[in-house]
Structure formats: C-alpha cells, structure tokens
mmCIF file of C-alpha atoms in Angstrom:
data_model
loop_
_atom_site.group_PDB
_atom_site.id
_atom_site.type_symbol
_atom_site.label_atom_id
_atom_site.label_comp_id
_atom_site.label_asym_id
_atom_site.label_seq_id
_atom_site.Cartn_x
_atom_site.Cartn_y
_atom_site.Cartn_z
ATOM 1 C CA ALA A 82 31.720 -1.374 25.671
ATOM 2 C CA GLN A 83 32.019 0.301 22.326
ATOM 3 C CA SER A 84 33.253 -1.472 19.217
ATOM 4 C CA VAL A 85 33.335 -1.040 15.489
ATOM 5 C CA ALA A 86 33.606 -3.607 12.714
ATOM 6 C CA GLN A 87 34.765 -3.290 9.143
ATOM 7 C CA PRO A 88 33.869 -6.618 7.555
ATOM 8 C CA GLU A 89 35.929 -6.169 4.397
ATOM 9 C CA ASP A 90 39.711 -6.194 4.450
ATOM 10 C CA GLN A 91 39.821 -5.013 0.859
ATOM 11 C CA VAL A 92 37.448 -3.391 -1.596
ATOM 12 C CA ASN A 93 38.260 -3.232 -5.300
ATOM 13 C CA VAL A 94 36.425 -0.812 -7.584
ATOM 14 C CA ALA A 95 36.926 0.398 -11.121
ATOM 15 C CA GLU A 96 37.530 4.111 -11.572
ATOM 16 C CA GLY A 97 34.312 5.997 -12.183
ATOM 17 C CA ASN A 98 32.141 3.433 -10.417
ATOM 18 C CA PRO A 99 30.454 4.061 -7.087
ATOM 19 C CA LEU A 100 32.173 2.714 -4.005
ATOM 20 C CA THR A 101 30.990 1.618 -0.575
ATOM 21 C CA VAL A 102 33.134 0.790 2.440
ATOM 22 C CA LYS A 103 31.135 -0.897 5.171
ATOM 23 C CA CYS A 104 31.152 -0.176 8.883
ATOM 24 C CA THR A 105 28.972 -1.340 11.759
ATOM 25 C CA TYR A 106 29.220 -0.216 15.347
ATOM 26 C CA SER A 107 28.149 -1.020 18.866
ATOM 27 C CA VAL A 108 27.833 1.519 21.682
ATOM 28 C CA SER A 109 25.741 1.730 24.804
ATOM 29 C CA GLY A 110 24.268 5.127 24.010
ATOM 30 C CA ASN A 111 24.213 7.548 21.110
ATOM 31 C CA PRO A 112 27.306 7.181 18.959
ATOM 32 C CA TYR A 113 29.667 9.666 17.481
ATOM 33 C CA LEU A 114 30.975 8.112 14.265
ATOM 34 C CA PHE A 115 34.005 9.034 12.212
ATOM 35 C CA TRP A 116 35.771 8.058 9.013
ATOM 36 C CA TYR A 117 39.488 8.547 8.517
ATOM 37 C CA VAL A 118 41.758 7.824 5.553
ATOM 38 C CA GLN A 119 45.405 6.800 5.723
ATOM 39 C CA TYR A 120 47.804 7.036 2.816
ATOM 40 C CA PRO A 121 51.009 4.953 2.849
ATOM 41 C CA ASN A 122 53.441 5.918 5.617
ATOM 42 C CA ARG A 123 51.238 8.787 6.706
ATOM 43 C CA GLY A 124 49.032 9.638 9.652
ATOM 44 C CA LEU A 125 45.255 9.598 9.518
ATOM 45 C CA GLN A 126 43.239 12.298 7.810
ATOM 46 C CA PHE A 127 39.762 13.158 8.989
ATOM 47 C CA LEU A 128 37.075 12.634 6.323
ATOM 48 C CA LEU A 129 33.747 13.140 8.051
ATOM 49 C CA LYS A 130 31.758 12.569 11.211
ATOM 50 C CA TYR A 131 28.204 11.971 12.344
ATOM 51 C CA ILE A 132 27.135 13.685 15.533
ATOM 52 C CA THR A 133 23.422 14.279 15.192
ATOM 53 C CA GLY A 134 20.860 15.451 12.674
ATOM 54 C CA ASP A 135 20.767 14.463 9.021
ATOM 55 C CA ASN A 136 21.652 10.821 8.544
ATOM 56 C CA LEU A 137 23.608 11.565 5.380
ATOM 57 C CA VAL A 138 26.889 13.233 6.169
ATOM 58 C CA LYS A 139 29.069 14.820 3.518
ATOM 59 C CA GLY A 140 32.806 15.035 3.946
ATOM 60 C CA SER A 141 36.086 15.707 2.229
ATOM 61 C CA TYR A 142 37.068 14.618 -1.293
ATOM 62 C CA GLY A 143 33.470 13.886 -2.317
ATOM 63 C CA PHE A 144 32.923 11.190 0.296
ATOM 64 C CA GLU A 145 29.721 10.789 2.230
ATOM 65 C CA ALA A 146 28.431 8.377 4.827
ATOM 66 C CA GLU A 147 24.969 7.306 5.859
ATOM 67 C CA PHE A 148 24.083 6.742 9.482
ATOM 68 C CA ASN A 149 21.551 3.951 9.919
ATOM 69 C CA LYS A 150 20.504 3.540 13.518
ATOM 70 C CA SER A 151 18.360 0.443 13.022
ATOM 71 C CA GLN A 152 21.194 -1.393 11.294
ATOM 72 C CA THR A 153 23.883 0.234 13.468
ATOM 73 C CA SER A 154 25.830 1.024 10.330
ATOM 74 C CA PHE A 155 27.812 3.960 9.008
ATOM 75 C CA HIS A 156 28.905 3.001 5.508
ATOM 76 C CA LEU A 157 31.246 5.268 3.563
ATOM 77 C CA LYS A 158 30.259 6.034 -0.014
ATOM 78 C CA LYS A 159 31.366 7.942 -3.074
ATOM 79 C CA PRO A 160 29.381 8.192 -6.312
ATOM 80 C CA SER A 161 32.391 8.036 -8.630
ATOM 81 C CA ALA A 162 35.721 6.577 -7.512
ATOM 82 C CA LEU A 163 39.110 8.024 -8.413
ATOM 83 C CA VAL A 164 42.416 6.165 -8.581
ATOM 84 C CA SER A 165 43.700 8.654 -5.998
ATOM 85 C CA ASP A 166 41.082 7.361 -3.537
ATOM 86 C CA SER A 167 43.160 4.209 -3.137
ATOM 87 C CA ALA A 168 44.150 4.114 0.528
ATOM 88 C CA LEU A 169 43.366 2.534 3.886
ATOM 89 C CA TYR A 170 40.077 3.635 5.424
ATOM 90 C CA PHE A 171 39.191 3.470 9.085
ATOM 91 C CA CYS A 172 35.794 3.747 10.679
ATOM 92 C CA ALA A 173 35.751 4.854 14.307
ATOM 93 C CA VAL A 174 33.247 5.292 17.108
ATOM 94 C CA ARG A 175 33.306 7.420 20.200
ATOM 95 C CA ASP A 176 30.813 7.106 23.019
ATOM 96 C CA ILE A 177 29.053 10.315 23.993
ATOM 97 C CA SER A 178 30.800 10.386 27.326
ATOM 98 C CA ALA A 179 34.030 8.729 26.353
ATOM 99 C CA SER A 180 37.396 10.237 25.813
ATOM 100 C CA LYS A 181 38.979 7.656 23.589
ATOM 101 C CA ILE A 182 38.029 6.671 20.077
ATOM 102 C CA ILE A 183 37.846 3.073 18.938
ATOM 103 C CA PHE A 184 38.912 2.147 15.423
ATOM 104 C CA GLY A 185 37.845 -0.619 13.117
ATOM 105 C CA SER A 186 40.395 -2.925 11.572
ATOM 106 C CA GLY A 187 40.582 -0.870 8.407
ATOM 107 C CA THR A 188 39.580 -1.508 4.795
ATOM 108 C CA ARG A 189 42.031 -1.169 1.968
ATOM 109 C CA LEU A 190 40.357 0.493 -0.979
ATOM 110 C CA SER A 191 41.906 -0.154 -4.373
ATOM 111 C CA ILE A 192 40.667 1.756 -7.397
ATOM 112 C CA ARG A 193 41.794 0.385 -10.757
ATOM 113 C CA PRO A 194 42.060 2.671 -13.790
ATOM 114 C CA GLY B 240 41.208 21.420 9.857
ATOM 115 C CA ALA B 241 43.340 21.452 12.935
ATOM 116 C CA VAL B 242 46.993 20.555 12.605
ATOM 117 C CA VAL B 243 48.926 18.085 14.702
ATOM 118 C CA SER B 244 52.660 17.947 14.195
ATOM 119 C CA GLN B 245 54.704 14.900 15.102
ATOM 120 C CA HIS B 246 58.486 14.803 15.280
ATOM 121 C CA PRO B 247 60.671 13.091 14.257
ATOM 122 C CA SER B 248 59.026 11.424 11.287
ATOM 123 C CA ARG B 249 61.708 8.758 11.241
ATOM 124 C CA VAL B 250 64.227 7.746 13.859
ATOM 125 C CA ILE B 251 66.738 4.953 14.156
ATOM 126 C CA CYS B 252 68.179 4.138 17.524
ATOM 127 C CA LYS B 253 70.401 1.496 19.009
ATOM 128 C CA SER B 254 68.998 -1.250 21.151
ATOM 129 C CA GLY B 255 69.047 -0.271 24.816
ATOM 130 C CA THR B 256 68.813 3.462 24.252
ATOM 131 C CA SER B 257 65.797 5.711 24.743
ATOM 132 C CA VAL B 258 64.057 7.773 22.116
ATOM 133 C CA LYS B 259 61.553 10.595 22.441
ATOM 134 C CA ILE B 260 58.745 11.420 20.015
ATOM 135 C CA GLU B 261 56.968 14.758 20.232
ATOM 136 C CA CYS B 262 53.381 15.554 19.361
ATOM 137 C CA ARG B 263 52.242 19.141 19.084
ATOM 138 C CA SER B 264 48.861 20.699 18.383
ATOM 139 C CA LEU B 265 49.715 23.735 16.285
ATOM 140 C CA ASP B 266 46.509 25.737 16.192
ATOM 141 C CA PHE B 267 44.387 24.493 19.061
ATOM 142 C CA GLN B 268 44.691 23.529 22.679
ATOM 143 C CA ALA B 269 44.625 19.792 23.090
ATOM 144 C CA THR B 270 43.166 18.818 26.413
ATOM 145 C CA THR B 271 43.540 15.178 25.486
ATOM 146 C CA MET B 272 46.152 13.416 23.417
ATOM 147 C CA PHE B 273 46.319 9.796 22.387
ATOM 148 C CA TRP B 274 49.220 7.608 21.374
ATOM 149 C CA TYR B 275 48.766 4.726 18.979
ATOM 150 C CA ARG B 276 50.989 2.041 17.612
ATOM 151 C CA GLN B 277 50.384 0.609 14.183
ATOM 152 C CA PHE B 278 51.891 -2.618 12.900
ATOM 153 C CA PRO B 279 52.255 -3.207 9.154
ATOM 154 C CA LYS B 280 48.898 -3.667 7.449
ATOM 155 C CA LYS B 281 47.152 -3.535 10.808
ATOM 156 C CA SER B 282 44.800 -1.227 12.592
ATOM 157 C CA LEU B 283 45.786 1.279 15.226
ATOM 158 C CA MET B 284 46.378 0.009 18.712
ATOM 159 C CA LEU B 285 45.654 2.586 21.370
ATOM 160 C CA MET B 286 48.541 2.693 23.810
ATOM 161 C CA ALA B 287 47.513 5.443 26.179
ATOM 162 C CA THR B 288 45.373 8.502 26.716
ATOM 163 C CA SER B 289 46.892 11.583 28.280
ATOM 164 C CA ASN B 290 45.161 14.621 29.677
ATOM 165 C CA GLU B 291 47.094 17.819 30.187
ATOM 166 C CA GLY B 292 48.620 18.007 33.611
ATOM 167 C CA SER B 293 47.741 14.514 34.739
ATOM 168 C CA LYS B 294 49.159 11.030 34.438
ATOM 169 C CA ALA B 295 48.481 9.078 31.290
ATOM 170 C CA THR B 296 45.975 6.231 31.277
ATOM 171 C CA TYR B 297 47.522 3.175 29.689
ATOM 172 C CA GLU B 298 45.655 0.443 27.870
ATOM 173 C CA GLN B 299 45.888 -3.095 29.107
ATOM 174 C CA GLY B 300 49.120 -4.760 28.107
ATOM 175 C CA VAL B 301 51.062 -1.541 27.532
ATOM 176 C CA GLU B 302 54.055 -1.142 29.835
ATOM 177 C CA LYS B 303 53.903 2.311 31.354
ATOM 178 C CA ASP B 304 57.502 2.186 32.508
ATOM 179 C CA LYS B 305 58.649 1.416 29.001
ATOM 180 C CA PHE B 306 56.463 3.871 27.151
ATOM 181 C CA LEU B 307 56.655 7.087 29.137
ATOM 182 C CA ILE B 308 54.047 9.654 28.203
ATOM 183 C CA ASN B 309 54.136 13.257 29.311
ATOM 184 C CA HIS B 310 51.493 15.884 28.557
ATOM 185 C CA ALA B 311 52.955 18.913 30.231
ATOM 186 C CA SER B 312 51.122 21.585 28.262
ATOM 187 C CA LEU B 313 47.973 22.001 26.197
ATOM 188 C CA THR B 314 49.980 21.808 22.986
ATOM 189 C CA LEU B 315 52.629 19.201 23.650
ATOM 190 C CA SER B 316 52.751 15.536 24.531
ATOM 191 C CA THR B 317 55.805 13.310 24.369
ATOM 192 C CA LEU B 318 56.257 9.566 24.122
ATOM 193 C CA THR B 319 59.584 8.197 25.302
ATOM 194 C CA VAL B 320 60.433 4.619 24.457
ATOM 195 C CA THR B 321 62.900 3.563 27.117
ATOM 196 C CA SER B 322 65.513 0.842 26.721
ATOM 197 C CA ALA B 323 64.323 0.222 23.211
ATOM 198 C CA HIS B 324 64.408 -3.248 21.698
ATOM 199 C CA PRO B 325 64.033 -4.274 18.061
ATOM 200 C CA GLU B 326 60.475 -5.463 18.764
ATOM 201 C CA ASP B 327 59.602 -1.854 19.634
ATOM 202 C CA SER B 328 60.183 -0.942 16.004
ATOM 203 C CA SER B 329 56.874 0.320 14.702
ATOM 204 C CA PHE B 330 54.872 3.242 13.393
ATOM 205 C CA TYR B 331 53.748 5.452 16.265
ATOM 206 C CA ILE B 332 50.933 7.935 15.741
ATOM 207 C CA CYS B 333 49.698 10.621 18.084
ATOM 208 C CA SER B 334 46.374 12.366 18.012
ATOM 209 C CA ALA B 335 44.835 15.280 19.810
ATOM 210 C CA THR B 336 41.423 16.675 20.624
ATOM 211 C CA THR B 337 39.912 19.566 22.483
ATOM 212 C CA GLY B 338 37.466 17.428 24.405
ATOM 213 C CA GLN B 339 35.202 14.418 24.640
ATOM 214 C CA GLY B 340 32.351 13.119 22.563
ATOM 215 C CA ARG B 341 31.637 15.075 19.429
ATOM 216 C CA ASN B 342 35.005 16.753 19.155
ATOM 217 C CA THR B 343 37.025 15.550 16.201
ATOM 218 C CA ILE B 344 40.320 13.869 16.922
ATOM 219 C CA TYR B 345 43.170 15.008 14.691
ATOM 220 C CA PHE B 346 46.203 12.919 13.925
ATOM 221 C CA GLY B 347 49.866 13.575 13.472
ATOM 222 C CA GLU B 348 51.754 12.212 10.483
ATOM 223 C CA GLY B 349 53.287 9.406 12.478
ATOM 224 C CA SER B 350 56.822 8.457 13.448
ATOM 225 C CA TRP B 351 58.687 5.444 12.193
ATOM 226 C CA LEU B 352 60.900 3.991 14.912
ATOM 227 C CA THR B 353 63.536 1.472 13.961
ATOM 228 C CA VAL B 354 65.592 -0.100 16.716
ATOM 229 C CA VAL B 355 68.787 -1.756 15.544
#
C-alpha cells in the first residue's frame, strides 16, 4: 500500500531565509510524487511533480523538490521565502499503476516578515 | 495548467434536503475524477473515485447511498449529498485527471457545504 508522511505540522521561517518542508513516502514500485499548496478556503494548486529523470524538480513560484530514493524522501524547498508563501502544503504519492493519489497530512508554512 | 471548475463555491441547505455539487474540467477530458472531503485544519479524505461512464468506487466508511456520485461525461462529475445532516457540513473538493500514474491531478476550488 502507498503512503506519505509529513512529519511537521507547522514550519516557521523568516522572510528571505531558505525553507524546507519534509515529506517521506512508501510505495511498492516506482513513485510518482507531487506537491500541492492550499490557500485559505481554496482548492489545491499544483506546484511540481517527480516522474523520472533529474532528482531535482523545479516548480511554480520558485519552489523545488529533491527526490531521494535511498531515503524515500521528496522534500520541498525554496532558497528565499516570501510572506506570500504562507499556506498549507501537501505532499502526495501516486503508484505507477494506481488511479488515486494519496496525500500527506499537510504542513502549515508560516513566513514571518 | 488545466482548469477544474467547482460549483457552487458555497451552499447552505436545510437538514433533510439534498444538495448537488458540480465539478467540471474546462479544458481537458477527465477520464477520472475524485471527490475529497476536508475537515478544518485537516488533510483531504478521499471519498470516492469515479471513471467516466462507470460506477464510482467508494472508500471504506463512505456511504454510497448518501454521497451519490455521477460521472456522466468526460467533463462533468456531480456529488449529491442526500438527506443532509449538520455533520455533513464540510469543505468538499473535486479533482480530475486524464489518466493514471504520471498524469497530474488538478483540483477545483472547493465547495463549502453548511447544513442547518
């Protein structure tokens, strides 16, 4: 069975500092990994995905994520945080043959000015 | 990216009535659509997966007779909450994709349901 874990409920970062939101996954085969962001009272917006190839994936709004197969991790990163990055972030995994996508519990990112 | 439209964004209904939420893929054909429920400050709970033209597959614990899902075309899926109760009040989000595996899943903006 596939699963994904986000160990941090909340991450607090000062504006301008680098940020990391952690995600680890478990699938039986090769994973497809996704990051989504949710602003208050809104749906989810797609940020980036890892399918195959380069382990460093670049996405929207300056975010990137690094796929690490040995550590089964897909941490979300940004070199310099903005206050507007404050939101709820979800990591998700989809098995190569699966239809549905499984979400982590979410991490609330708070960027202070 | 692809656009998924969800309507209504907010709805209030009386206890015992039924309410329908629509999910449309505006610029792509969605072979598969998903319906989620999200409680305050919580993650998304997958309710059901629907493939165009076939019956929805419900997750364990989700009452299929209460949450009716129809996916009659490649661009439209509907969720009908029947005989709504106050505990059904929640944020419902739909999503859509063109296929399995590597295909990105795109989300609607969500619908707030309040049952009074």
